[in-house]
């Protein structure tokens, strides 16, 4: 099996419950490398792109409120790319099943997830579920310059009159 990359997001409930250290230490047992990491304020537009495939599900609106931090008063997630042998399946195993009640109790979601009264699965962490999804998601969340391994083909473009915030 070749090396592959996968997107991991510690969702607002994971940050609110201070679970980052525990999640990272569980993931470190997979022997993968973190090749990108940043905190992100999730916009409505990013949330809709990330969860676009679920737009016709009854919990979609609540899912957008969840990932944009409106359920936790915490508009902040930690996004990371893990890289290595079978990264996608290894991380999914550590993270556990989508439904926290069905997830292995020793997995992250089994240990810390819950089902809200609205029915939404509040499951602490996102992990890509296929190579195709991983590529789409990594390209959505990270620019090539933010990832230390050249994962996918890139091109160079010249921008004119780009406004950018820099330190004063
Ligand atoms: P995944 O996160 O395990 O890949 P997806 O099907 O991609 O699962 O769903 C994205 C997120 O939407 C889940 O992590 C969970 O928060 C929520 N979700 C998915 N399916 C359901 C459901 O049937 N009921 C409630 N929430 C769900
Ligand atoms: Mg998914």
mmCIF file of C-alpha atoms and ligand atoms in Angstrom:
data_model
loop_
_atom_site.group_PDB
_atom_site.id
_atom_site.type_symbol
_atom_site.label_atom_id
_atom_site.label_comp_id
_atom_site.label_asym_id
_atom_site.label_seq_id
_atom_site.Cartn_x
_atom_site.Cartn_y
_atom_site.Cartn_z
ATOM 1 C CA UNK A 1 0.000 0.000 0.000
ATOM 2 C CA UNK A 2 1.397 3.356 -0.989
ATOM 3 C CA UNK A 3 1.670 6.347 1.260
ATOM 4 C CA UNK A 4 -1.429 8.533 1.258
ATOM 5 C CA UNK A 5 -2.713 11.703 2.867
ATOM 6 C CA UNK A 6 -5.875 12.256 4.887
ATOM 7 C CA UNK A 7 -7.603 15.326 6.317
ATOM 8 C CA UNK A 8 -8.287 15.339 10.058
ATOM 9 C CA UNK A 9 -10.337 18.077 11.710
ATOM 10 C CA UNK A 10 -10.822 18.466 15.431
ATOM 11 C CA UNK A 11 -14.352 19.868 15.454
ATOM 12 C CA UNK A 12 -15.579 22.654 17.805
ATOM 13 C CA UNK A 13 -16.757 20.163 20.475
ATOM 14 C CA UNK A 14 -13.284 18.566 20.550
ATOM 15 C CA UNK A 15 -11.705 21.966 21.195
ATOM 16 C CA UNK A 16 -14.388 23.042 23.664
ATOM 17 C CA UNK A 17 -13.847 19.831 25.660
ATOM 18 C CA UNK A 18 -10.019 20.258 25.524
ATOM 19 C CA UNK A 19 -9.560 16.903 23.806
ATOM 20 C CA UNK A 20 -6.814 17.972 21.389
ATOM 21 C CA UNK A 21 -3.920 16.462 23.338
ATOM 22 C CA UNK A 22 -5.668 13.131 23.760
ATOM 23 C CA UNK A 23 -6.714 12.955 20.098
ATOM 24 C CA UNK A 24 -3.217 13.817 18.853
ATOM 25 C CA UNK A 25 -1.628 11.245 21.116
ATOM 26 C CA UNK A 26 -4.060 8.544 19.921
ATOM 27 C CA UNK A 27 -3.300 9.489 16.300
ATOM 28 C CA UNK A 28 0.455 9.410 16.959
ATOM 29 C CA UNK A 29 0.157 5.644 17.531
ATOM 30 C CA UNK A 30 -0.507 5.188 13.809
ATOM 31 C CA UNK A 31 3.070 6.127 12.934
ATOM 32 C CA UNK A 32 1.957 8.800 10.461
ATOM 33 C CA UNK A 33 3.421 12.246 9.872
ATOM 34 C CA UNK A 34 1.601 15.543 10.305
ATOM 35 C CA UNK A 35 2.411 17.432 7.105
ATOM 36 C CA UNK A 36 0.075 20.431 7.575
ATOM 37 C CA UNK A 37 -1.777 22.001 10.512
ATOM 38 C CA UNK A 38 -3.674 25.195 11.294
ATOM 39 C CA UNK A 39 -6.610 26.559 13.274
ATOM 40 C CA UNK A 40 -9.472 27.745 11.058
ATOM 41 C CA UNK A 41 -12.518 29.937 11.637
ATOM 42 C CA UNK A 42 -15.025 28.000 9.552
ATOM 43 C CA UNK A 43 -17.125 30.194 7.249
ATOM 44 C CA UNK A 44 -20.611 29.233 6.067
ATOM 45 C CA UNK A 45 -19.192 28.848 2.559
ATOM 46 C CA UNK A 46 -16.356 26.510 3.629
ATOM 47 C CA UNK A 47 -18.822 24.471 5.710
ATOM 48 C CA UNK A 48 -21.202 24.106 2.737
ATOM 49 C CA UNK A 49 -18.392 22.994 0.443
ATOM 50 C CA UNK A 50 -16.998 20.529 2.973
ATOM 51 C CA UNK A 51 -20.390 18.936 3.698
ATOM 52 C CA UNK A 52 -21.986 19.573 0.273
ATOM 53 C CA UNK A 53 -22.617 15.845 -0.252
ATOM 54 C CA UNK A 54 -25.038 15.916 2.703
ATOM 55 C CA UNK A 55 -27.083 18.946 1.616
ATOM 56 C CA UNK A 56 -30.279 16.931 1.159
ATOM 57 C CA UNK A 57 -30.099 15.259 4.597
ATOM 58 C CA UNK A 58 -32.502 16.436 7.350
ATOM 59 C CA UNK A 59 -29.617 17.268 9.717
ATOM 60 C CA UNK A 60 -27.722 19.433 7.192
ATOM 61 C CA UNK A 61 -28.637 22.848 8.701
ATOM 62 C CA UNK A 62 -27.691 21.669 12.178
ATOM 63 C CA UNK A 63 -24.454 20.187 10.790
ATOM 64 C CA UNK A 64 -23.521 23.619 9.376
ATOM 65 C CA UNK A 65 -24.283 25.210 12.763
ATOM 66 C CA UNK A 66 -22.079 22.556 14.380
ATOM 67 C CA UNK A 67 -18.998 22.893 12.171
ATOM 68 C CA UNK A 68 -19.177 26.718 12.146
ATOM 69 C CA UNK A 69 -19.119 26.661 15.943
ATOM 70 C CA UNK A 70 -22.633 27.948 16.596
ATOM 71 C CA UNK A 71 -23.458 25.009 18.869
ATOM 72 C CA UNK A 72 -20.398 25.524 21.055
ATOM 73 C CA UNK A 73 -19.724 29.285 20.967
ATOM 74 C CA UNK A 74 -16.373 28.324 19.494
ATOM 75 C CA UNK A 75 -15.847 29.191 15.814
ATOM 76 C CA UNK A 76 -12.530 27.402 15.593
ATOM 77 C CA UNK A 77 -11.396 24.005 14.413
ATOM 78 C CA UNK A 78 -7.953 22.438 14.133
ATOM 79 C CA UNK A 79 -7.307 21.140 10.606
ATOM 80 C CA UNK A 80 -4.426 18.789 9.875
ATOM 81 C CA UNK A 81 -3.108 16.552 7.126
ATOM 82 C CA UNK A 82 -1.696 13.177 8.189
ATOM 83 C CA UNK A 83 0.515 11.279 5.751
ATOM 84 C CA UNK A 84 1.840 7.719 5.587
ATOM 85 C CA UNK A 85 1.030 4.064 4.865
ATOM 86 C CA UNK A 86 -2.741 3.458 4.787
ATOM 87 C CA UNK A 87 -3.257 6.820 6.456
ATOM 88 C CA UNK A 88 -6.959 6.977 5.554
ATOM 89 C CA UNK A 89 -7.999 3.630 7.022
ATOM 90 C CA UNK A 90 -5.634 3.898 10.001
ATOM 91 C CA UNK A 91 -7.066 7.263 11.011
ATOM 92 C CA UNK A 92 -10.681 6.158 10.430
ATOM 93 C CA UNK A 93 -10.039 3.206 12.738
ATOM 94 C CA UNK A 94 -8.707 5.423 15.532
ATOM 95 C CA UNK A 95 -11.544 7.928 15.036
ATOM 96 C CA UNK A 96 -14.335 5.310 14.989
ATOM 97 C CA UNK A 97 -17.734 5.031 13.286
ATOM 98 C CA UNK A 98 -19.810 8.087 12.315
ATOM 99 C CA UNK A 99 -22.553 7.301 14.856
ATOM 100 C CA UNK A 100 -20.922 7.652 18.303
ATOM 101 C CA UNK A 101 -23.342 5.077 19.764
ATOM 102 C CA UNK A 102 -22.149 2.526 17.228
ATOM 103 C CA UNK A 103 -18.482 3.496 17.384
ATOM 104 C CA UNK A 104 -16.016 1.214 19.156
ATOM 105 C CA UNK A 105 -15.925 2.532 22.755
ATOM 106 C CA UNK A 106 -12.131 2.750 22.630
ATOM 107 C CA UNK A 107 -12.237 4.983 19.521
ATOM 108 C CA UNK A 108 -12.279 8.800 19.786
ATOM 109 C CA UNK A 109 -15.934 9.032 18.746
ATOM 110 C CA UNK A 110 -16.931 6.077 20.939
ATOM 111 C CA UNK A 111 -15.226 7.640 23.943
ATOM 112 C CA UNK A 112 -16.227 11.280 23.488
ATOM 113 C CA UNK A 113 -19.049 11.586 20.923
ATOM 114 C CA UNK A 114 -22.748 11.919 21.658
ATOM 115 C CA UNK A 115 -26.056 12.234 19.832
ATOM 116 C CA UNK A 116 -27.764 15.578 20.388
ATOM 117 C CA UNK A 117 -31.499 15.814 21.082
ATOM 118 C CA UNK A 118 -31.826 17.208 17.523
ATOM 119 C CA UNK A 119 -30.449 13.867 16.299
ATOM 120 C CA UNK A 120 -27.124 15.299 15.081
ATOM 121 C CA UNK A 121 -24.061 13.136 15.695
ATOM 122 C CA UNK A 122 -21.641 15.352 17.634
ATOM 123 C CA UNK A 123 -18.593 13.237 17.040
ATOM 124 C CA UNK A 124 -15.535 15.335 17.900
ATOM 125 C CA UNK A 125 -13.435 14.725 14.818
ATOM 126 C CA UNK A 126 -13.579 14.546 11.026
ATOM 127 C CA UNK A 127 -11.424 12.136 9.009
ATOM 128 C CA UNK A 128 -11.457 11.634 5.231
ATOM 129 C CA UNK A 129 -13.122 8.400 4.173
ATOM 130 C CA UNK A 130 -11.520 7.675 0.771
ATOM 131 C CA UNK A 131 -8.544 8.799 -1.333
ATOM 132 C CA UNK A 132 -10.915 10.751 -3.564
ATOM 133 C CA UNK A 133 -12.517 12.562 -0.604
ATOM 134 C CA UNK A 134 -9.111 13.172 0.985
ATOM 135 C CA UNK A 135 -7.809 14.918 -2.141
ATOM 136 C CA UNK A 136 -10.947 17.046 -2.470
ATOM 137 C CA UNK A 137 -10.916 17.962 1.225
ATOM 138 C CA UNK A 138 -7.180 18.693 1.497
ATOM 139 C CA UNK A 139 -7.409 20.984 -1.555
ATOM 140 C CA UNK A 140 -10.409 22.732 0.016
ATOM 141 C CA UNK A 141 -8.772 23.348 3.407
ATOM 142 C CA UNK A 142 -5.109 23.917 2.505
ATOM 143 C CA UNK A 143 -3.079 25.791 -0.111
ATOM 144 C CA UNK A 144 -0.067 23.928 -1.580
ATOM 145 C CA UNK A 145 2.325 26.232 0.330
ATOM 146 C CA UNK A 146 0.820 25.091 3.654
ATOM 147 C CA UNK A 147 1.568 21.399 3.073
ATOM 148 C CA UNK A 148 5.181 20.250 3.430
ATOM 149 C CA UNK A 149 4.828 17.289 1.014
ATOM 150 C CA UNK A 150 3.962 17.815 -2.678
ATOM 151 C CA UNK A 151 0.789 15.752 -2.713
ATOM 152 C CA UNK A 152 -0.928 16.795 -5.932
ATOM 153 C CA UNK A 153 0.074 18.562 -9.159
ATOM 154 C CA UNK A 154 0.341 22.349 -8.804
ATOM 155 C CA UNK A 155 0.665 25.318 -11.106
ATOM 156 C CA UNK A 156 2.220 28.735 -10.586
ATOM 157 C CA UNK A 157 0.114 31.808 -11.230
ATOM 158 C CA UNK A 158 0.976 35.497 -11.017
ATOM 159 C CA UNK A 159 -1.444 37.632 -9.036
ATOM 160 C CA UNK A 160 -1.732 41.365 -9.499
ATOM 161 C CA UNK A 161 -3.109 43.873 -7.004
ATOM 162 C CA UNK A 162 -3.735 41.284 -4.332
ATOM 163 C CA UNK A 163 -4.565 42.810 -0.957
ATOM 164 C CA UNK A 164 -3.135 40.881 1.933
ATOM 165 C CA UNK A 165 -3.017 41.497 5.673
ATOM 166 C CA UNK A 166 0.558 41.616 7.016
ATOM 167 C CA UNK A 167 1.915 42.384 10.496
ATOM 168 C CA UNK A 168 2.022 46.161 11.107
HETATM 169 P P1 LIG B 1 -18.058 10.873 8.595
HETATM 170 O O1 LIG B 1 -17.816 12.170 9.363
HETATM 171 O O2 LIG B 1 -17.905 9.668 9.470
HETATM 172 O O3 LIG B 1 -17.261 10.774 7.326
HETATM 173 P P2 LIG B 1 -20.370 11.652 6.986
HETATM 174 O O4 LIG B 1 -21.417 10.722 6.455
HETATM 175 O O5 LIG B 1 -19.401 12.248 6.022
HETATM 176 O O6 LIG B 1 -19.608 10.878 8.166
HETATM 177 O O7 LIG B 1 -21.152 12.812 7.762
HETATM 178 C C1 LIG B 1 -20.522 14.011 8.154
HETATM 179 C C2 LIG B 1 -20.987 14.382 9.558
HETATM 180 O O8 LIG B 1 -22.412 14.593 9.555
HETATM 181 C C3 LIG B 1 -20.775 13.285 10.605
HETATM 182 O O9 LIG B 1 -19.451 13.276 11.126
HETATM 183 C C4 LIG B 1 -21.813 13.665 11.649
HETATM 184 O O10 LIG B 1 -21.399 14.777 12.446
HETATM 185 C C5 LIG B 1 -22.991 14.101 10.774
HETATM 186 N N1 LIG B 1 -23.882 12.981 10.423
HETATM 187 C C6 LIG B 1 -23.698 12.057 9.428
HETATM 188 N N2 LIG B 1 -24.712 11.181 9.348
HETATM 189 C C7 LIG B 1 -25.580 11.555 10.318
HETATM 190 C C8 LIG B 1 -26.881 11.035 10.740
HETATM 191 O O11 LIG B 1 -27.405 10.050 10.197
HETATM 192 N N3 LIG B 1 -27.475 11.672 11.767
HETATM 193 C C9 LIG B 1 -26.925 12.760 12.382
HETATM 194 N N4 LIG B 1 -25.740 13.292 12.029
HETATM 195 C C10 LIG B 1 -25.068 12.701 11.012
HETATM 196 MG MG1 LIG B 2 -17.351 11.870 5.555
#
